[in-house]
Short mmCIF file of C-alpha atoms and ligand atoms in Angstrom, two decimals:
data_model
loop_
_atom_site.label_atom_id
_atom_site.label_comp_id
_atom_site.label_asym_id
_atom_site.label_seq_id
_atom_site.Cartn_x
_atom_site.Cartn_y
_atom_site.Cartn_z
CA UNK M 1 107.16 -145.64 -237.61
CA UNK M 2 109.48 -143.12 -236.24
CA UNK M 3 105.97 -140.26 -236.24
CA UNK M 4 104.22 -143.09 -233.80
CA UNK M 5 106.66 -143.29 -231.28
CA UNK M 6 106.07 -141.09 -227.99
CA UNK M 7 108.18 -142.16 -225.95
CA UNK M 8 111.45 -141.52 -224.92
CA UNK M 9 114.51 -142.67 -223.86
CA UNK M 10 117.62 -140.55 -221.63
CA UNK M 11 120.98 -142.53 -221.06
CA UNK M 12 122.22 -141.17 -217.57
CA UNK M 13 124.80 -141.43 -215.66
CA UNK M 14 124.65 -142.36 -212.36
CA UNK M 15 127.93 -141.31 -211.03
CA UNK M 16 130.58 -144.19 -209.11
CA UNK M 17 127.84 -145.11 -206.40
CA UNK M 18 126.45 -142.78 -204.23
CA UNK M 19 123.69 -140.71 -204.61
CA UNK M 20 125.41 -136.93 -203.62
CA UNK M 21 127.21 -137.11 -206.99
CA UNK M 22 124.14 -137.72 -209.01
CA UNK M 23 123.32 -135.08 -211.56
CA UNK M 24 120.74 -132.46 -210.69
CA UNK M 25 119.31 -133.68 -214.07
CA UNK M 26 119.74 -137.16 -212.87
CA UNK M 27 117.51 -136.99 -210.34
CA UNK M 28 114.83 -134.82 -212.16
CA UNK M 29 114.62 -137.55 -214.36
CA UNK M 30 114.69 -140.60 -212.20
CA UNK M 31 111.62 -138.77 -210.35
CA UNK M 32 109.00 -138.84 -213.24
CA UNK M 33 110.09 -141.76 -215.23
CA UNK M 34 107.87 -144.42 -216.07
CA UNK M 35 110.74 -147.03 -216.33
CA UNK M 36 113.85 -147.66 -215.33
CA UNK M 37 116.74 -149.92 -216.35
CA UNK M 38 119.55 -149.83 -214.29
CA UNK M 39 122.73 -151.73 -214.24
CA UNK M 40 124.15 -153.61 -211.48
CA UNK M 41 126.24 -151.27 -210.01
CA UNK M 42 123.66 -149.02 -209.33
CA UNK M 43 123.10 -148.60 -205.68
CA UNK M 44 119.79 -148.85 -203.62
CA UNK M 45 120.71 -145.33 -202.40
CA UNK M 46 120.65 -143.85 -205.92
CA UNK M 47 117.46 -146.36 -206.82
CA UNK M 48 115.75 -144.48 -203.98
CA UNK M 49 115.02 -141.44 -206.36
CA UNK M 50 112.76 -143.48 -208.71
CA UNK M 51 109.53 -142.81 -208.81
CA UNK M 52 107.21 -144.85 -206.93
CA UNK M 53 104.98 -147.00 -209.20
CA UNK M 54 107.64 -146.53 -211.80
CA UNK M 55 109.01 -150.16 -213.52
CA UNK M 56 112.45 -151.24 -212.30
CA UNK M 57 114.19 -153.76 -214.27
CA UNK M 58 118.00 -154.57 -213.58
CA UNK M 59 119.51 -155.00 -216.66
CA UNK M 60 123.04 -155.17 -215.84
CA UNK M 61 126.03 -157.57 -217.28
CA UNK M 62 127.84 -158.56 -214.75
CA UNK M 63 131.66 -159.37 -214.75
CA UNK M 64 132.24 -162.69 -216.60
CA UNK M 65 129.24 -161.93 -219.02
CA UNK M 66 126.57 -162.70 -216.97
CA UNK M 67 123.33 -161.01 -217.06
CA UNK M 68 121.59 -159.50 -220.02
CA UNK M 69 123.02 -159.89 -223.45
CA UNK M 70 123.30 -156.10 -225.00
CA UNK M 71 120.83 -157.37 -227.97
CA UNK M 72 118.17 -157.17 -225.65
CA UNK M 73 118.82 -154.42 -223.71
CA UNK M 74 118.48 -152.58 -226.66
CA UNK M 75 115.24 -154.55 -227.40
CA UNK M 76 113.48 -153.89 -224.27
CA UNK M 77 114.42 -149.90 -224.50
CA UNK M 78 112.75 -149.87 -227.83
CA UNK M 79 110.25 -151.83 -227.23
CA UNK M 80 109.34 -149.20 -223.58
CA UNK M 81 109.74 -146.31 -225.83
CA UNK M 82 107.35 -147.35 -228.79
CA UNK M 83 104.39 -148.41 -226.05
CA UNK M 84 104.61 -144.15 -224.85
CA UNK M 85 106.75 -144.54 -221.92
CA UNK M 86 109.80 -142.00 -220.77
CA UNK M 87 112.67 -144.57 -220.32
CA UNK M 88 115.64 -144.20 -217.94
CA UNK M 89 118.74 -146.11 -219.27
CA UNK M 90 120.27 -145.73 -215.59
CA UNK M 91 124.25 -147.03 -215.82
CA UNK M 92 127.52 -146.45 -213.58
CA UNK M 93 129.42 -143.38 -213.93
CA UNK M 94 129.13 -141.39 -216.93
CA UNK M 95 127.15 -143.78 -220.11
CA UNK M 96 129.99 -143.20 -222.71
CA UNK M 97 132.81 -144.49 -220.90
CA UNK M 98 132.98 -147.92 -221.15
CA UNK M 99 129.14 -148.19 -220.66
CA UNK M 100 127.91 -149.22 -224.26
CA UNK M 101 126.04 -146.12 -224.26
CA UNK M 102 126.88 -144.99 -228.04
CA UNK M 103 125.56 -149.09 -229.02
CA UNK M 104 122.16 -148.25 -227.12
CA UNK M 105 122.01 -144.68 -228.81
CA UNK M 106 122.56 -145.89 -232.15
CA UNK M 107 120.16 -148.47 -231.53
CA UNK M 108 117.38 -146.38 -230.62
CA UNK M 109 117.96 -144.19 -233.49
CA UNK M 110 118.26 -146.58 -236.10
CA UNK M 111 114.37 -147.50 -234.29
CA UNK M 112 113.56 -144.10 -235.10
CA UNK M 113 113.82 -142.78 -231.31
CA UNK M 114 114.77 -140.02 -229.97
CA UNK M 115 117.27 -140.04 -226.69
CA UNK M 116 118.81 -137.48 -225.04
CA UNK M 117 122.41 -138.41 -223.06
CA UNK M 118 122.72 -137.50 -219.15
CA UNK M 119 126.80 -137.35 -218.57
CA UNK M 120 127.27 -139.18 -215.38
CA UNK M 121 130.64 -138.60 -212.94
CA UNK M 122 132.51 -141.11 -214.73
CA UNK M 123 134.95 -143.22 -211.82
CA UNK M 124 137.65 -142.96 -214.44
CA UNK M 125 138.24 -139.25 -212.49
CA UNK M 126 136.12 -139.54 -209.99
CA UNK M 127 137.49 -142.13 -208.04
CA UNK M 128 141.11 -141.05 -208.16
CA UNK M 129 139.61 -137.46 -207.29
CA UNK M 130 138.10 -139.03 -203.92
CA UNK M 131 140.92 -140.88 -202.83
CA UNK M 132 143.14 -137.29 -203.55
CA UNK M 133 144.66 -138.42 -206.48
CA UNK M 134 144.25 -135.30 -209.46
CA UNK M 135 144.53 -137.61 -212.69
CA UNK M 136 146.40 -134.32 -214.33
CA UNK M 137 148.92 -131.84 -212.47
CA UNK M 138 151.18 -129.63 -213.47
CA UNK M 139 155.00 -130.40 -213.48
CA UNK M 140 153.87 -134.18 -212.85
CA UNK M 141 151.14 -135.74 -215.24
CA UNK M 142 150.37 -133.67 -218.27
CA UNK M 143 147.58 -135.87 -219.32
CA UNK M 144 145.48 -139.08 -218.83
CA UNK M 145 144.66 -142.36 -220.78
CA UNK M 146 141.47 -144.35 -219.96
CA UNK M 147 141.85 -147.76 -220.60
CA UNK M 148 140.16 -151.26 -220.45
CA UNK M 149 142.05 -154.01 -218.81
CA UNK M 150 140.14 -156.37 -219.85
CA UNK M 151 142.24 -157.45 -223.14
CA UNK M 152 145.88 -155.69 -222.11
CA UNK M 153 147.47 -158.06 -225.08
CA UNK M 154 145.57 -155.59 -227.78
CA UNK M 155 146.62 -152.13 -226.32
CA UNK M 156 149.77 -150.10 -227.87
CA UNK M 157 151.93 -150.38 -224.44
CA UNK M 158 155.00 -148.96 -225.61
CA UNK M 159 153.16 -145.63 -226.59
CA UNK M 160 151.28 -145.31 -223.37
CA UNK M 161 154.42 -145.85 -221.87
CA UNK M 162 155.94 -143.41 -223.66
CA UNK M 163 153.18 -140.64 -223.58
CA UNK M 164 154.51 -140.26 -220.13
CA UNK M 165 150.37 -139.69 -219.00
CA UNK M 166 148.87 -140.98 -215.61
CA UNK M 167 147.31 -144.35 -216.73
CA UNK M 168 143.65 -145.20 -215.03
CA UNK M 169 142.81 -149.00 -215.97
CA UNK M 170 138.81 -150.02 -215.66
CA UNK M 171 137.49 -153.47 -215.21
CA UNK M 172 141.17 -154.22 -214.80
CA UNK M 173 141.00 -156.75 -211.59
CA UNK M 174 141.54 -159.45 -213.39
CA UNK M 175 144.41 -158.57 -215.64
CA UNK M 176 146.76 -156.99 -212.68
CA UNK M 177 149.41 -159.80 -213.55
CA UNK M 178 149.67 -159.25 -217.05
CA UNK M 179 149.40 -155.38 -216.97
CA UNK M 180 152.18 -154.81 -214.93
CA UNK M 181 154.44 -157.24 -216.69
CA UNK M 182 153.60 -154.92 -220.30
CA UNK M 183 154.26 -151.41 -218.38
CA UNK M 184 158.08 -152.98 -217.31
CA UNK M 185 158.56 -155.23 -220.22
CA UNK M 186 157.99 -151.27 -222.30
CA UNK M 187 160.41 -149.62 -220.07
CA UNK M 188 158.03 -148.21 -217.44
CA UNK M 189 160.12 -148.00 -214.14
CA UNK M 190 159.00 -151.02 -212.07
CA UNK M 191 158.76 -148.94 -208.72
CA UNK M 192 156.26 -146.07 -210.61
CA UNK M 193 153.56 -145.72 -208.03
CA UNK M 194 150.32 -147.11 -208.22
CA UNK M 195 146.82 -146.68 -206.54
CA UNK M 196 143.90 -148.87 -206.49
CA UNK M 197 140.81 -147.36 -205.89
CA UNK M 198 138.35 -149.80 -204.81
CA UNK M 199 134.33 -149.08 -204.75
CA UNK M 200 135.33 -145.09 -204.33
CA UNK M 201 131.70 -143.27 -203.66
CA UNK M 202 130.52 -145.57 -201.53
CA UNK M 203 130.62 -146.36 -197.67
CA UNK M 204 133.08 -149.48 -198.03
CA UNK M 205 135.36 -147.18 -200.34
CA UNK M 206 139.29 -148.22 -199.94
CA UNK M 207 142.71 -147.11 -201.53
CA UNK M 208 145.54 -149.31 -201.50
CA UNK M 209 149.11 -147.73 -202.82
CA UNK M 210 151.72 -149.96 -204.34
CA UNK M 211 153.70 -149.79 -207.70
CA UNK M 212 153.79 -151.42 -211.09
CA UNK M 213 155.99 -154.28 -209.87
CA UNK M 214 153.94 -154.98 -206.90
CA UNK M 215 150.62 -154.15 -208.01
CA UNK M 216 149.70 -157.97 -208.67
CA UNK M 217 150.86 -159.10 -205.18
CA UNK M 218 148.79 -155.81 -203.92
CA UNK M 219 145.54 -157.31 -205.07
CA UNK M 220 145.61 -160.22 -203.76
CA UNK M 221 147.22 -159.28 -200.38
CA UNK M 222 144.35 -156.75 -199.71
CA UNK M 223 141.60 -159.13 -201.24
CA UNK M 224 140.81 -155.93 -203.73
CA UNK M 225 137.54 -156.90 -205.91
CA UNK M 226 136.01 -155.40 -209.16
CA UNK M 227 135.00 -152.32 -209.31
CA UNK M 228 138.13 -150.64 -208.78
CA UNK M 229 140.15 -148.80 -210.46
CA UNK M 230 144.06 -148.67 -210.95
CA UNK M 231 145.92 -145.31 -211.57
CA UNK M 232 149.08 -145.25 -212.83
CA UNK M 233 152.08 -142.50 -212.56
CA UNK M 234 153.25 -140.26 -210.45
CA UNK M 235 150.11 -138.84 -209.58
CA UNK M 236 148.90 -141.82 -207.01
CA UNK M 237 152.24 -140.41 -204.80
CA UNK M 238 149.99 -136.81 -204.39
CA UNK M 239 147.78 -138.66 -201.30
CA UNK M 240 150.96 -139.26 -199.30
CA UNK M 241 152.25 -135.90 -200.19
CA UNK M 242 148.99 -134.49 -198.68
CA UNK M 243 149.54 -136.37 -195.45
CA UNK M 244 152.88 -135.20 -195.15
CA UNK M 245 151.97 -131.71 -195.70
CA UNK M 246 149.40 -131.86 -192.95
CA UNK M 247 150.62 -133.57 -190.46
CA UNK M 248 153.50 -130.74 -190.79
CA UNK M 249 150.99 -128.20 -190.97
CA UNK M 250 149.52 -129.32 -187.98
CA UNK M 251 152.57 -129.92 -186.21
CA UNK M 252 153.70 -125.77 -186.45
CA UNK M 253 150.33 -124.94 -185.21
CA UNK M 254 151.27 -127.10 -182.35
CA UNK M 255 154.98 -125.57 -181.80
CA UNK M 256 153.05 -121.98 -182.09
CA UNK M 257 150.74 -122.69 -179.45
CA UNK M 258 153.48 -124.04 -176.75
CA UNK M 259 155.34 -120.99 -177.30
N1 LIG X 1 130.65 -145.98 -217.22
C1 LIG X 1 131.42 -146.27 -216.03
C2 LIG X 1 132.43 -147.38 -216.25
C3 LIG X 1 131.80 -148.70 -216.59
S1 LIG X 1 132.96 -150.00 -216.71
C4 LIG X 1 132.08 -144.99 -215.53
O1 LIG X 1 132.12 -143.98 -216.23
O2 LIG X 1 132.53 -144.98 -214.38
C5 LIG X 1 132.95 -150.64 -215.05
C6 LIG X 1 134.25 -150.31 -214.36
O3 LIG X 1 134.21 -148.99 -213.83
C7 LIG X 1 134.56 -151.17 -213.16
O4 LIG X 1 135.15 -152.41 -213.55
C8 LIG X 1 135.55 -150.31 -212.43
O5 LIG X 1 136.83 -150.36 -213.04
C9 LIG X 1 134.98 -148.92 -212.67
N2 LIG X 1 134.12 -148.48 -211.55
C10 LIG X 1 132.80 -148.28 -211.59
N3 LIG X 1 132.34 -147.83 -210.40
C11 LIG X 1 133.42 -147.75 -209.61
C12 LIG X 1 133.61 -147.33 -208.24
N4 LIG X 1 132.60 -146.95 -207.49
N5 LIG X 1 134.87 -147.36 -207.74
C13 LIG X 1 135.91 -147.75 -208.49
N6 LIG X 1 135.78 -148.15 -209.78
C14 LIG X 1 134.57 -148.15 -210.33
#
């Protein structure tokens, strides 16, 4: 079977949503593809570097587990890559964080095909990184844990807590309530800052800054939505710092050029 097969399939990242932090690969490959399945986060933008004539198929799950059941996403790439045709498994950010890419790789292989992965700018860093937040930094954060929020009762809170990392929660929305109440019921400090970083990458991109205890209240006071992503330490405080920095910076120039 596996001798027959002549197609191929790539599992790319697509970075958090716009199309400037696509791979150069990325876009190499979206350009002479003969299909594409994207998810739904994909932008239009991004979907503009497909081929023309190329198939298109969104094949995203969508929050609430709507949309295409994984089982067949994994069909429909194997079945595209046994009739000949160079597949593009398109998904958000990079494909092996949270993005069932290693399911879909296995799956392929255990079909006999061959797929090569595309690492995508994964929003776990990249959206802190746009909203100035540096996930690691020395003397504050000496390391980072990527979690899901979408089950907080099955993760180990009092050793995140004590690991004394910056904290970025994915697909976390939802859980805001009970996530904060596990970081203070294990000892976190209830005022530890917090940023949300809400559809980073993208032209309606927004950062809210609150803290573990308020962090609930935050969501729903700014009307924040999925995708977003919370960060958690001391970290999320660097944006203000910034600020403060440049507004002084820009305040001596001032004072230098009246005297
Ligand atoms: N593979 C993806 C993550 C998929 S899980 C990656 O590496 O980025 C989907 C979650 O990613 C969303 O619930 C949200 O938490 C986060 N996310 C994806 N795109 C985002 C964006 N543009 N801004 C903020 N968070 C985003």
């Amino acid at each position: 079977m596996s001798a027959k097969v002549k197609g191929y399939v790539y599992l790319v990242g697509a970075g958090p949503g716009s199309a400037d932090l696509l791979t150069v690969r990325a876009v190499q490959l979206l350009a002479r593809a003969d299909a594409v399945l994207y998810d739904h986060l994909i932008s239009p933008e991004v979907l503009g570097y497909v081929r023309v004539g190329a198939i298109q198929e969104c094949v995203g799950k969508e929050p609430g587990g709507l949309g295409w059941p994984q089982d067949r996403i994994n069909h429909r790439l194997i079945v595209l890559a046994q009739c000949g045709q160079q597949v593009v498994r398109l998904k958000g950010g990079d494909p092996f964080v949270f993005g069932r890419g290693g399911e879909e790789l296995l799956a392929l292989a255990e079909a006999g095909i061959v797929a090569e992965v595309v690492p995508g700018v994964s929003s776990a860093w990249s959206a802190p990184a746009l909203a100035n937040i540096p996930v690691t930094m020395r003397g504050v954060s000496a390391g980072v844990v990527v979690l899901s929020g979408h089950a907080p009762a099955r993760l180990a809170w009092d050793a995140l807590v004590k690991s004394g990392c910056t904290l970025v929660f994915l697909m976390a929305m939802a859980k805001t309530r009970e996530i904060s109440r596990h970081l203070i019921a294990h000892g976190l400090d209830a005022m530890t800052p917090v940023a949300i970083v809400e559809r980073a990458g993208t032209s309606c991109a927004r950062t809210v800054m609150s803290s573990v205890v308020q962090l609930p209240d935050a969501v729903v006071q700014h009307g924040l939505t999925s995708p977003a992503v919370i960060v958690v330490g001391n970290v999320a405080k660097v944006p203000e710092r910034v600020q403060k920095a440049l507004a002084l910076a820009q305040w001596r120039v001032g004072e230098e050029a009246t005297k």
